[in-house]
Amino acid sequence: MEQLNSKLHNRADLHVHTTASDGLLQPAQVVQLASRLGLSAIAITDHDTTAGVAEAQEEGNRLGIRIVPGVEISTAINGSEIHILGYGIKLEDAVLQSRLQEQRNARSKRNEIIIGNLNKMGIAITLEDVHMEAANADHDSQTGSKDDKRKSIGRPHIAAVLVKRGIVKTIREAFDEYLAAGAAAYAAVPRITPFEAIDWIRDAGGVSVIAHPGLYHNDRLVEELLQKGGALGIEAYHSDHDTEAERRYSQLAQVYNVLITGGSDYHGERAEGSYHGALGSKSADIAIVEKLMQG
Ligand code: AMP
Ligand code: ZN
Ligand code: FE
Ligand code: FE
């Protein structure tokens, strides 16, 4: 299986979602795809959960591809949503796991409010429909139970139900019409700040990286997260960054002497296209993996 001549040999895609959150491939399936593409490593970075990591590591051991344990924590500050990546965290850390459970509880509350808003608009979907949608993608993986509290349910699952019901034609339309910030059924609940997320990751022995900084349009905050927050890296290479953003954030990382990372933010392919990027389309050199694992 190993493809030593692949362009992706010695490359690591450090931002990948699975069915443990809103990805479409199960953890083992993502690893199989990464192996076929010739990637040397991937990080599993599901939203507010590490539930996909163990299955990915098992498959990684089988196929000879390195799996970096990771997480992408949803935070908010001054009304904008900021994502903080954590790598090399101790999965069995009880404090981290209960903190992530709190994050998923906040998501559940938000999902219920969104569904309530949709109901008020005459769209009769239930929380049960949304949980079924998340479980269906996942039926034969380790995170497959519909009641698995470690799974992270999000807006893409609500969007998929709206598509299946024929309320909208595409996931994109579901976000544009109903689910995106400011759209008709949108709701936000209190979240931790990105500074707290950096502390959580440090407490769990991990390395924190500012995810897709180009999406925030707030480089002052990015600098504060490095300077005062103590973030240890910047995701300069991401599917939603252009070459100017890659250059700008690589430079900023050099100024603050932090790691430069990269990842596709792969969520799987849909008929309408993939929202972020294809697996392996953004990556970092394999040498960075050791640094992310050192904590
Ligand atoms: P949540 O984590 O529940 O707040 O949902 C946010 C997720 O929705 C992000 O991880 C994105 O990948 C996904 N997302 C946001 N906007 C869109 C869109 N227009 N189309 C598809 N997916 C989206
Ligand atoms: Zn996502
Ligand atoms: Fe993100
Ligand atoms: Fe992501």
PDB file of C-alpha atoms and ligand atoms in Angstrom:
ATOM      1  CA  MET A   1       0.000   0.000   0.000  1.00  0.00           C
ATOM      2  CA  GLU A   2       2.829   2.395   0.706  1.00  0.00           C
ATOM      3  CA  GLN A   3       3.429   4.753  -2.186  1.00  0.00           C
ATOM      4  CA  LEU A   4       6.951   6.029  -1.785  1.00  0.00           C
ATOM      5  CA  ASN A   5       6.737   7.889  -5.086  1.00  0.00           C
ATOM      6  CA  SER A   6       3.626   9.797  -4.031  1.00  0.00           C
ATOM      7  CA  LYS A   7       3.780  13.605  -3.845  1.00  0.00           C
ATOM      8  CA  LEU A   8       2.304  13.196  -0.400  1.00  0.00           C
ATOM      9  CA  HIS A   9       5.055  10.969   0.949  1.00  0.00           C
ATOM     10  CA  ASN A  10       6.494  12.677   4.052  1.00  0.00           C
ATOM     11  CA  ARG A  11       3.474  14.989   4.211  1.00  0.00           C
ATOM     12  CA  ALA A  12       0.955  15.224   7.059  1.00  0.00           C
ATOM     13  CA  ASP A  13      -2.611  16.532   6.657  1.00  0.00           C
ATOM     14  CA  LEU A  14      -3.122  18.035  10.100  1.00  0.00           C
ATOM     15  CA  HIS A  15      -6.842  18.914   9.942  1.00  0.00           C
ATOM     16  CA  VAL A  16      -9.285  16.075   9.260  1.00  0.00           C
ATOM     17  CA  HIS A  17     -12.881  15.388  10.379  1.00  0.00           C
ATOM     18  CA  THR A  18     -14.640  12.017  10.707  1.00  0.00           C
ATOM     19  CA  THR A  19     -18.115  10.755  11.580  1.00  0.00           C
ATOM     20  CA  ALA A  20     -17.203  11.349  15.247  1.00  0.00           C
ATOM     21  CA  SER A  21     -18.222  14.925  14.343  1.00  0.00           C
ATOM     22  CA  ASP A  22     -19.471  16.231  10.985  1.00  0.00           C
ATOM     23  CA  GLY A  23     -17.174  14.344   8.594  1.00  0.00           C
ATOM     24  CA  LEU A  24     -18.724  11.880   6.171  1.00  0.00           C
ATOM     25  CA  LEU A  25     -16.122   9.105   6.433  1.00  0.00           C
ATOM     26  CA  GLN A  26     -15.664   6.896   9.450  1.00  0.00           C
ATOM     27  CA  PRO A  27     -12.254   7.145  11.142  1.00  0.00           C
ATOM     28  CA  ALA A  28     -10.951   3.893   9.594  1.00  0.00           C
ATOM     29  CA  GLN A  29     -12.223   4.962   6.155  1.00  0.00           C
ATOM     30  CA  VAL A  30     -10.411   8.310   6.363  1.00  0.00           C
ATOM     31  CA  VAL A  31      -7.185   6.496   7.220  1.00  0.00           C
ATOM     32  CA  GLN A  32      -7.673   4.094   4.295  1.00  0.00           C
ATOM     33  CA  LEU A  33      -8.113   7.046   1.943  1.00  0.00           C
ATOM     34  CA  ALA A  34      -5.043   8.787   3.374  1.00  0.00           C
ATOM     35  CA  SER A  35      -3.057   5.615   2.846  1.00  0.00           C
ATOM     36  CA  ARG A  36      -4.230   5.274  -0.772  1.00  0.00           C
ATOM     37  CA  LEU A  37      -3.212   8.894  -1.395  1.00  0.00           C
ATOM     38  CA  GLY A  38       0.263   8.174   0.001  1.00  0.00           C
ATOM     39  CA  LEU A  39       0.115  10.572   2.971  1.00  0.00           C
ATOM     40  CA  SER A  40       2.596   9.708   5.725  1.00  0.00           C
ATOM     41  CA  ALA A  41       0.455  11.052   8.574  1.00  0.00           C
ATOM     42  CA  ILE A  42      -2.893  12.649   9.362  1.00  0.00           C
ATOM     43  CA  ALA A  43      -4.281  14.325  12.457  1.00  0.00           C
ATOM     44  CA  ILE A  44      -7.851  13.524  13.495  1.00  0.00           C
ATOM     45  CA  THR A  45      -9.322  16.867  14.597  1.00  0.00           C
ATOM     46  CA  ASP A  46     -13.043  16.457  15.175  1.00  0.00           C
ATOM     47  CA  HIS A  47     -15.119  19.275  16.660  1.00  0.00           C
ATOM     48  CA  ASP A  48     -15.134  19.065  20.480  1.00  0.00           C
ATOM     49  CA  THR A  49     -14.475  15.307  20.618  1.00  0.00           C
ATOM     50  CA  THR A  50     -11.631  12.810  20.431  1.00  0.00           C
ATOM     51  CA  ALA A  51     -14.020   9.878  19.868  1.00  0.00           C
ATOM     52  CA  GLY A  52     -12.642   9.080  16.405  1.00  0.00           C
ATOM     53  CA  VAL A  53      -8.976   8.888  17.335  1.00  0.00           C
ATOM     54  CA  ALA A  54      -8.719   5.322  18.693  1.00  0.00           C
ATOM     55  CA  GLU A  55     -10.311   3.709  15.632  1.00  0.00           C
ATOM     56  CA  ALA A  56      -8.091   5.809  13.349  1.00  0.00           C
ATOM     57  CA  GLN A  57      -4.978   4.791  15.283  1.00  0.00           C
ATOM     58  CA  GLU A  58      -5.888   1.124  15.019  1.00  0.00           C
ATOM     59  CA  GLU A  59      -6.273   1.424  11.256  1.00  0.00           C
ATOM     60  CA  GLY A  60      -3.135   3.574  11.068  1.00  0.00           C
ATOM     61  CA  ASN A  61      -1.122   0.853  12.782  1.00  0.00           C
ATOM     62  CA  ARG A  62      -2.478  -1.667  10.303  1.00  0.00           C
ATOM     63  CA  LEU A  63      -1.689   0.446   7.233  1.00  0.00           C
ATOM     64  CA  GLY A  64       1.545   2.036   8.407  1.00  0.00           C
ATOM     65  CA  ILE A  65       0.350   5.625   8.550  1.00  0.00           C
ATOM     66  CA  ARG A  66       0.946   7.860  11.535  1.00  0.00           C
ATOM     67  CA  ILE A  67      -2.140   9.205  13.332  1.00  0.00           C
ATOM     68  CA  VAL A  68      -1.811  12.364  15.432  1.00  0.00           C
ATOM     69  CA  PRO A  69      -4.438  12.587  18.190  1.00  0.00           C
ATOM     70  CA  GLY A  70      -6.196  15.932  17.905  1.00  0.00           C
ATOM     71  CA  VAL A  71      -9.294  18.001  18.520  1.00  0.00           C
ATOM     72  CA  GLU A  72     -10.791  21.245  17.161  1.00  0.00           C
ATOM     73  CA  ILE A  73     -12.371  23.257  19.963  1.00  0.00           C
ATOM     74  CA  SER A  74     -15.209  25.710  19.178  1.00  0.00           C
ATOM     75  CA  THR A  75     -14.832  29.001  21.044  1.00  0.00           C
ATOM     76  CA  ALA A  76     -16.192  32.520  20.792  1.00  0.00           C
ATOM     77  CA  ILE A  77     -14.967  36.006  21.569  1.00  0.00           C
ATOM     78  CA  ASN A  78     -16.782  39.287  20.932  1.00  0.00           C
ATOM     79  CA  GLY A  79     -19.399  37.484  18.889  1.00  0.00           C
ATOM     80  CA  SER A  80     -17.041  35.731  16.477  1.00  0.00           C
ATOM     81  CA  GLU A  81     -16.443  32.023  16.367  1.00  0.00           C
ATOM     82  CA  ILE A  82     -12.796  30.981  16.704  1.00  0.00           C
ATOM     83  CA  HIS A  83     -11.513  27.401  16.353  1.00  0.00           C
ATOM     84  CA  ILE A  84      -8.484  26.193  18.284  1.00  0.00           C
ATOM     85  CA  LEU A  85      -6.744  22.969  17.273  1.00  0.00           C
ATOM     86  CA  GLY A  86      -5.111  20.788  19.919  1.00  0.00           C
ATOM     87  CA  TYR A  87      -2.518  18.133  19.041  1.00  0.00           C
ATOM     88  CA  GLY A  88      -0.796  15.426  21.029  1.00  0.00           C
ATOM     89  CA  ILE A  89      -3.311  15.738  23.857  1.00  0.00           C
ATOM     90  CA  LYS A  90      -3.573  12.882  26.347  1.00  0.00           C
ATOM     91  CA  LEU A  91      -6.789  11.183  25.315  1.00  0.00           C
ATOM     92  CA  GLU A  92      -7.405   9.591  28.693  1.00  0.00           C
ATOM     93  CA  ASP A  93      -7.102  12.942  30.517  1.00  0.00           C
ATOM     94  CA  ALA A  94     -10.300  13.026  32.602  1.00  0.00           C
ATOM     95  CA  VAL A  95     -10.335  16.813  32.946  1.00  0.00           C
ATOM     96  CA  LEU A  96     -10.040  17.289  29.188  1.00  0.00           C
ATOM     97  CA  GLN A  97     -12.759  14.734  28.513  1.00  0.00           C
ATOM     98  CA  SER A  98     -15.209  16.356  30.932  1.00  0.00           C
ATOM     99  CA  ARG A  99     -14.435  19.766  29.442  1.00  0.00           C
ATOM    100  CA  LEU A 100     -15.148  18.426  25.950  1.00  0.00           C
ATOM    101  CA  GLN A 101     -18.380  16.911  27.250  1.00  0.00           C
ATOM    102  CA  GLU A 102     -19.377  20.419  28.427  1.00  0.00           C
ATOM    103  CA  GLN A 103     -18.664  21.677  24.911  1.00  0.00           C
ATOM    104  CA  ARG A 104     -20.918  19.008  23.437  1.00  0.00           C
ATOM    105  CA  ASN A 105     -23.627  19.888  25.970  1.00  0.00           C
ATOM    106  CA  ALA A 106     -23.456  23.506  24.771  1.00  0.00           C
ATOM    107  CA  ARG A 107     -23.808  22.240  21.186  1.00  0.00           C
ATOM    108  CA  SER A 108     -26.862  20.188  22.143  1.00  0.00           C
ATOM    109  CA  LYS A 109     -28.493  23.232  23.693  1.00  0.00           C
ATOM    110  CA  ARG A 110     -27.741  25.272  20.593  1.00  0.00           C
ATOM    111  CA  ASN A 111     -29.015  22.526  18.280  1.00  0.00           C
ATOM    112  CA  GLU A 112     -32.269  22.376  20.242  1.00  0.00           C
ATOM    113  CA  ILE A 113     -32.730  26.145  19.912  1.00  0.00           C
ATOM    114  CA  ILE A 114     -32.035  25.995  16.165  1.00  0.00           C
ATOM    115  CA  ILE A 115     -34.521  23.148  15.732  1.00  0.00           C
ATOM    116  CA  GLY A 116     -37.067  25.119  17.802  1.00  0.00           C
ATOM    117  CA  ASN A 117     -36.543  28.092  15.496  1.00  0.00           C
ATOM    118  CA  LEU A 118     -37.069  25.873  12.438  1.00  0.00           C
ATOM    119  CA  ASN A 119     -40.222  24.427  13.999  1.00  0.00           C
ATOM    120  CA  LYS A 120     -41.566  27.949  14.556  1.00  0.00           C
ATOM    121  CA  MET A 121     -41.019  28.579  10.865  1.00  0.00           C
ATOM    122  CA  GLY A 122     -43.190  25.557  10.064  1.00  0.00           C
ATOM    123  CA  ILE A 123     -40.321  23.130   9.360  1.00  0.00           C
ATOM    124  CA  ALA A 124     -41.154  20.026  11.396  1.00  0.00           C
ATOM    125  CA  ILE A 125     -37.838  18.321  12.108  1.00  0.00           C
ATOM    126  CA  THR A 126     -36.832  16.867  15.469  1.00  0.00           C
ATOM    127  CA  LEU A 127     -33.636  16.424  17.453  1.00  0.00           C
ATOM    128  CA  GLU A 128     -34.158  12.689  16.991  1.00  0.00           C
ATOM    129  CA  ASP A 129     -34.008  13.117  13.167  1.00  0.00           C
ATOM    130  CA  VAL A 130     -30.717  14.964  13.534  1.00  0.00           C
ATOM    131  CA  HIS A 131     -29.219  12.314  15.836  1.00  0.00           C
ATOM    132  CA  MET A 132     -30.316   9.590  13.408  1.00  0.00           C
ATOM    133  CA  GLU A 133     -28.595  11.494  10.600  1.00  0.00           C
ATOM    134  CA  ALA A 134     -25.360  11.555  12.603  1.00  0.00           C
ATOM    135  CA  ALA A 135     -25.655   7.870  13.557  1.00  0.00           C
ATOM    136  CA  ASN A 136     -26.428   6.676  10.020  1.00  0.00           C
ATOM    137  CA  ALA A 137     -23.088   7.794   8.660  1.00  0.00           C
ATOM    138  CA  ASP A 138     -21.485   5.795  11.365  1.00  0.00           C
ATOM    139  CA  HIS A 139     -23.282   2.494  11.761  1.00  0.00           C
ATOM    140  CA  ASP A 140     -20.320   0.162  11.780  1.00  0.00           C
ATOM    141  CA  SER A 141     -17.642   2.268  13.393  1.00  0.00           C
ATOM    142  CA  GLN A 142     -16.705   2.407  17.065  1.00  0.00           C
ATOM    143  CA  THR A 143     -18.629   5.667  17.457  1.00  0.00           C
ATOM    144  CA  GLY A 144     -21.711   4.243  15.738  1.00  0.00           C
ATOM    145  CA  SER A 145     -24.344   4.368  18.459  1.00  0.00           C
ATOM    146  CA  LYS A 146     -26.963   7.055  18.099  1.00  0.00           C
ATOM    147  CA  ASP A 147     -26.740   7.628  21.838  1.00  0.00           C
ATOM    148  CA  ASP A 148     -22.959   7.878  21.949  1.00  0.00           C
ATOM    149  CA  LYS A 149     -22.348  10.913  24.154  1.00  0.00           C
ATOM    150  CA  ARG A 150     -18.835  11.278  22.758  1.00  0.00           C
ATOM    151  CA  LYS A 151     -20.153  12.167  19.314  1.00  0.00           C
ATOM    152  CA  SER A 152     -20.303  15.790  18.322  1.00  0.00           C
ATOM    153  CA  ILE A 153     -23.544  16.783  16.569  1.00  0.00           C
ATOM    154  CA  GLY A 154     -23.563  20.000  14.584  1.00  0.00           C
ATOM    155  CA  ARG A 155     -25.201  22.196  12.026  1.00  0.00           C
ATOM    156  CA  PRO A 156     -24.122  20.042   9.038  1.00  0.00           C
ATOM    157  CA  HIS A 157     -26.256  17.209  10.470  1.00  0.00           C
ATOM    158  CA  ILE A 158     -29.251  19.567  10.720  1.00  0.00           C
ATOM    159  CA  ALA A 159     -28.501  20.726   7.161  1.00  0.00           C
ATOM    160  CA  ALA A 160     -28.468  17.126   5.902  1.00  0.00           C
ATOM    161  CA  VAL A 161     -31.934  16.518   7.389  1.00  0.00           C
ATOM    162  CA  LEU A 162     -33.220  19.682   5.673  1.00  0.00           C
ATOM    163  CA  VAL A 163     -31.856  18.387   2.342  1.00  0.00           C
ATOM    164  CA  LYS A 164     -33.399  14.925   2.846  1.00  0.00           C
ATOM    165  CA  ARG A 165     -36.778  16.508   3.617  1.00  0.00           C
ATOM    166  CA  GLY A 166     -36.593  18.552   0.439  1.00  0.00           C
ATOM    167  CA  ILE A 167     -36.703  21.842   2.368  1.00  0.00           C
ATOM    168  CA  VAL A 168     -33.513  22.911   0.578  1.00  0.00           C
ATOM    169  CA  LYS A 169     -31.557  21.429  -2.320  1.00  0.00           C
ATOM    170  CA  THR A 170     -28.034  21.610  -0.900  1.00  0.00           C
ATOM    171  CA  ILE A 171     -26.141  21.829   2.390  1.00  0.00           C
ATOM    172  CA  ARG A 172     -24.887  25.209   1.252  1.00  0.00           C
ATOM    173  CA  GLU A 173     -28.436  26.442   0.780  1.00  0.00           C
ATOM    174  CA  ALA A 174     -29.357  25.119   4.252  1.00  0.00           C
ATOM    175  CA  PHE A 175     -26.548  27.227   5.764  1.00  0.00           C
ATOM    176  CA  ASP A 176     -27.292  30.289   3.642  1.00  0.00           C
ATOM    177  CA  GLU A 177     -31.043  30.246   4.336  1.00  0.00           C
ATOM    178  CA  TYR A 178     -31.239  28.916   7.883  1.00  0.00           C
ATOM    179  CA  LEU A 179     -28.059  27.940   9.711  1.00  0.00           C
ATOM    180  CA  ALA A 180     -25.197  30.354   9.051  1.00  0.00           C
ATOM    181  CA  ALA A 181     -24.504  33.159  11.551  1.00  0.00           C
ATOM    182  CA  GLY A 182     -27.286  35.701  11.056  1.00  0.00           C
ATOM    183  CA  ALA A 183     -29.492  33.362   8.993  1.00  0.00           C
ATOM    184  CA  ALA A 184     -33.168  32.710   9.831  1.00  0.00           C
ATOM    185  CA  ALA A 185     -32.834  29.867  12.371  1.00  0.00           C
ATOM    186  CA  TYR A 186     -29.353  30.637  13.691  1.00  0.00           C
ATOM    187  CA  ALA A 187     -28.690  30.573  17.418  1.00  0.00           C
ATOM    188  CA  ALA A 188     -25.553  30.943  19.520  1.00  0.00           C
ATOM    189  CA  VAL A 189     -25.042  29.831  23.114  1.00  0.00           C
ATOM    190  CA  PRO A 190     -22.276  30.935  25.508  1.00  0.00           C
ATOM    191  CA  ARG A 191     -18.916  29.407  24.576  1.00  0.00           C
ATOM    192  CA  ILE A 192     -15.502  29.392  26.170  1.00  0.00           C
ATOM    193  CA  THR A 193     -12.981  31.904  24.843  1.00  0.00           C
ATOM    194  CA  PRO A 194     -10.078  30.844  22.608  1.00  0.00           C
ATOM    195  CA  PHE A 195      -7.748  31.748  25.496  1.00  0.00           C
ATOM    196  CA  GLU A 196      -9.455  29.139  27.676  1.00  0.00           C
ATOM    197  CA  ALA A 197      -9.215  26.534  24.913  1.00  0.00           C
ATOM    198  CA  ILE A 198      -5.445  27.126  24.701  1.00  0.00           C
ATOM    199  CA  ASP A 199      -5.239  26.586  28.485  1.00  0.00           C
ATOM    200  CA  TRP A 200      -7.291  23.375  28.223  1.00  0.00           C
ATOM    201  CA  ILE A 201      -4.976  21.978  25.570  1.00  0.00           C
ATOM    202  CA  ARG A 202      -1.893  22.875  27.580  1.00  0.00           C
ATOM    203  CA  ASP A 203      -3.440  21.245  30.683  1.00  0.00           C
ATOM    204  CA  ALA A 204      -3.941  18.045  28.652  1.00  0.00           C
ATOM    205  CA  GLY A 205      -0.289  17.990  27.538  1.00  0.00           C
ATOM    206  CA  GLY A 206      -1.030  19.152  24.001  1.00  0.00           C
ATOM    207  CA  VAL A 207       0.106  21.789  21.504  1.00  0.00           C
ATOM    208  CA  SER A 208      -2.415  24.479  20.529  1.00  0.00           C
ATOM    209  CA  VAL A 209      -2.665  25.868  16.999  1.00  0.00           C
ATOM    210  CA  ILE A 210      -4.923  28.684  15.751  1.00  0.00           C
ATOM    211  CA  ALA A 211      -7.165  27.089  13.097  1.00  0.00           C
ATOM    212  CA  HIS A 212      -7.773  28.844   9.732  1.00  0.00           C
ATOM    213  CA  PRO A 213      -6.865  32.361  10.989  1.00  0.00           C
ATOM    214  CA  GLY A 214      -7.725  33.857   7.601  1.00  0.00           C
ATOM    215  CA  LEU A 215     -11.430  33.262   8.249  1.00  0.00           C
ATOM    216  CA  TYR A 216     -11.581  35.614  11.243  1.00  0.00           C
ATOM    217  CA  HIS A 217     -10.528  38.882   9.585  1.00  0.00           C
ATOM    218  CA  ASN A 218      -8.991  39.824  12.920  1.00  0.00           C
ATOM    219  CA  ASP A 219      -5.205  39.556  12.911  1.00  0.00           C
ATOM    220  CA  ARG A 220      -5.001  41.588  16.118  1.00  0.00           C
ATOM    221  CA  LEU A 221      -6.802  38.770  17.906  1.00  0.00           C
ATOM    222  CA  VAL A 222      -4.517  36.214  16.221  1.00  0.00           C
ATOM    223  CA  GLU A 223      -1.492  38.091  17.572  1.00  0.00           C
ATOM    224  CA  GLU A 224      -3.031  38.300  21.049  1.00  0.00           C
ATOM    225  CA  LEU A 225      -3.660  34.557  21.044  1.00  0.00           C
ATOM    226  CA  LEU A 226       0.040  34.066  20.314  1.00  0.00           C
ATOM    227  CA  GLN A 227       1.393  36.762  22.613  1.00  0.00           C
ATOM    228  CA  LYS A 228      -0.890  36.648  25.651  1.00  0.00           C
ATOM    229  CA  GLY A 229      -2.670  33.351  25.035  1.00  0.00           C
ATOM    230  CA  GLY A 230       0.435  31.308  24.402  1.00  0.00           C
ATOM    231  CA  ALA A 231      -0.800  29.504  21.284  1.00  0.00           C
ATOM    232  CA  LEU A 232       2.096  27.461  19.890  1.00  0.00           C
ATOM    233  CA  GLY A 233       1.253  27.396  16.188  1.00  0.00           C
ATOM    234  CA  ILE A 234      -0.674  28.897  13.270  1.00  0.00           C
ATOM    235  CA  GLU A 235      -2.491  26.917  10.599  1.00  0.00           C
ATOM    236  CA  ALA A 236      -1.072  28.958   7.719  1.00  0.00           C
ATOM    237  CA  TYR A 237      -1.992  26.359   5.083  1.00  0.00           C
ATOM    238  CA  HIS A 238      -5.729  25.680   4.940  1.00  0.00           C
ATOM    239  CA  SER A 239      -8.247  25.037   2.158  1.00  0.00           C
ATOM    240  CA  ASP A 240      -9.880  28.436   2.669  1.00  0.00           C
ATOM    241  CA  HIS A 241      -6.604  30.415   2.564  1.00  0.00           C
ATOM    242  CA  ASP A 242      -5.238  31.991  -0.613  1.00  0.00           C
ATOM    243  CA  THR A 243      -1.498  32.260  -1.225  1.00  0.00           C
ATOM    244  CA  GLU A 244      -1.436  35.744   0.274  1.00  0.00           C
ATOM    245  CA  ALA A 245      -2.915  34.409   3.542  1.00  0.00           C
ATOM    246  CA  GLU A 246      -0.438  31.498   3.514  1.00  0.00           C
ATOM    247  CA  ARG A 247       2.416  33.956   3.212  1.00  0.00           C
ATOM    248  CA  ARG A 248       1.066  36.382   5.805  1.00  0.00           C
ATOM    249  CA  TYR A 249       0.444  33.746   8.483  1.00  0.00           C
ATOM    250  CA  SER A 250       3.741  31.963   7.806  1.00  0.00           C
ATOM    251  CA  GLN A 251       5.475  35.291   8.391  1.00  0.00           C
ATOM    252  CA  LEU A 252       3.488  35.938  11.562  1.00  0.00           C
ATOM    253  CA  ALA A 253       4.473  32.481  12.836  1.00  0.00           C
ATOM    254  CA  GLN A 254       8.124  33.342  12.224  1.00  0.00           C
ATOM    255  CA  VAL A 255       7.799  36.658  14.054  1.00  0.00           C
ATOM    256  CA  TYR A 256       6.342  34.912  17.125  1.00  0.00           C
ATOM    257  CA  ASN A 257       8.569  31.848  16.730  1.00  0.00           C
ATOM    258  CA  VAL A 258       5.665  29.383  16.648  1.00  0.00           C
ATOM    259  CA  LEU A 259       4.927  26.380  14.435  1.00  0.00           C
ATOM    260  CA  ILE A 260       3.559  26.710  10.894  1.00  0.00           C
ATOM    261  CA  THR A 261       1.018  23.964  10.247  1.00  0.00           C
ATOM    262  CA  GLY A 262      -1.302  22.961   7.424  1.00  0.00           C
ATOM    263  CA  GLY A 263      -4.347  20.831   6.814  1.00  0.00           C
ATOM    264  CA  SER A 264      -7.222  20.397   4.385  1.00  0.00           C
ATOM    265  CA  ASP A 265     -10.111  20.449   6.925  1.00  0.00           C
ATOM    266  CA  TYR A 266     -11.419  17.442   5.017  1.00  0.00           C
ATOM    267  CA  HIS A 267     -15.078  16.619   5.802  1.00  0.00           C
ATOM    268  CA  GLY A 268     -15.761  14.117   2.974  1.00  0.00           C
ATOM    269  CA  GLU A 269     -17.225  14.553  -0.505  1.00  0.00           C
ATOM    270  CA  ARG A 270     -20.842  15.315  -1.278  1.00  0.00           C
ATOM    271  CA  ALA A 271     -22.598  15.392  -4.645  1.00  0.00           C
ATOM    272  CA  GLU A 272     -22.574  19.206  -4.395  1.00  0.00           C
ATOM    273  CA  GLY A 273     -18.806  19.232  -3.766  1.00  0.00           C
ATOM    274  CA  SER A 274     -16.787  19.331  -0.552  1.00  0.00           C
ATOM    275  CA  TYR A 275     -17.085  22.363   1.675  1.00  0.00           C
ATOM    276  CA  HIS A 276     -13.430  22.806   2.621  1.00  0.00           C
ATOM    277  CA  GLY A 277     -10.892  20.709   0.706  1.00  0.00           C
ATOM    278  CA  ALA A 278      -9.893  17.247  -0.474  1.00  0.00           C
ATOM    279  CA  LEU A 279      -7.859  15.044   1.854  1.00  0.00           C
ATOM    280  CA  GLY A 280      -4.173  15.875   1.465  1.00  0.00           C
ATOM    281  CA  SER A 281      -4.844  19.050  -0.536  1.00  0.00           C
ATOM    282  CA  LYS A 282      -3.175  21.038   2.259  1.00  0.00           C
ATOM    283  CA  SER A 283      -0.462  19.551   4.439  1.00  0.00           C
ATOM    284  CA  ALA A 284       2.679  20.073   6.484  1.00  0.00           C
ATOM    285  CA  ASP A 285       6.064  18.386   6.458  1.00  0.00           C
ATOM    286  CA  ILE A 286       6.138  15.152   8.468  1.00  0.00           C
ATOM    287  CA  ALA A 287       8.908  16.639  10.679  1.00  0.00           C
ATOM    288  CA  ILE A 288       6.289  18.797  12.392  1.00  0.00           C
ATOM    289  CA  VAL A 289       4.524  15.730  13.778  1.00  0.00           C
ATOM    290  CA  GLU A 290       7.301  15.142  16.344  1.00  0.00           C
ATOM    291  CA  LYS A 291       6.959  18.749  17.509  1.00  0.00           C
ATOM    292  CA  LEU A 292       3.201  18.419  17.897  1.00  0.00           C
ATOM    293  CA  MET A 293       3.656  15.257  19.952  1.00  0.00           C
ATOM    294  CA  GLN A 294       6.213  16.787  22.327  1.00  0.00           C
ATOM    295  CA  GLY A 295       3.655  18.989  24.135  1.00  0.00           C
TER     296      GLY A 295
HETATM  297  P1  AMP B   1     -21.092  23.665  14.051  1.00  0.00           P
HETATM  298  O1  AMP B   1     -19.783  23.055  14.439  1.00  0.00           O
HETATM  299  O2  AMP B   1     -22.244  22.830  14.430  1.00  0.00           O
HETATM  300  O3  AMP B   1     -21.229  25.088  14.505  1.00  0.00           O
HETATM  301  O4  AMP B   1     -21.107  23.685  12.464  1.00  0.00           O
HETATM  302  C1  AMP B   1     -20.034  24.297  11.787  1.00  0.00           C
HETATM  303  C2  AMP B   1     -19.539  23.377  10.677  1.00  0.00           C
HETATM  304  O5  AMP B   1     -20.383  23.519   9.573  1.00  0.00           O
HETATM  305  C3  AMP B   1     -18.140  23.729  10.205  1.00  0.00           C
HETATM  306  O6  AMP B   1     -17.246  22.723  10.627  1.00  0.00           O
HETATM  307  C4  AMP B   1     -18.192  23.704   8.713  1.00  0.00           C
HETATM  308  O7  AMP B   1     -17.412  22.655   8.213  1.00  0.00           O
HETATM  309  C5  AMP B   1     -19.639  23.447   8.368  1.00  0.00           C
HETATM  310  N1  AMP B   1     -20.132  24.500   7.477  1.00  0.00           N
HETATM  311  C6  AMP B   1     -20.219  25.811   7.734  1.00  0.00           C
HETATM  312  N2  AMP B   1     -20.758  26.466   6.666  1.00  0.00           N
HETATM  313  C7  AMP B   1     -21.017  25.522   5.735  1.00  0.00           C
HETATM  314  C8  AMP B   1     -21.562  25.544   4.404  1.00  0.00           C
HETATM  315  N3  AMP B   1     -21.967  26.696   3.843  1.00  0.00           N
HETATM  316  N4  AMP B   1     -21.647  24.379   3.745  1.00  0.00           N
HETATM  317  C9  AMP B   1     -21.249  23.235   4.316  1.00  0.00           C
HETATM  318  N5  AMP B   1     -20.726  23.147   5.541  1.00  0.00           N
HETATM  319  C10 AMP B   1     -20.610  24.269   6.250  1.00  0.00           C
HETATM  320 ZN    ZN B   2     -16.991  20.797  10.570  1.00  0.00          ZN
HETATM  321 FE    FE B   3     -12.871  24.999  11.892  1.00  0.00          FE
HETATM  322 FE    FE B   4     -12.325  21.757  10.976  1.00  0.00          FE
END
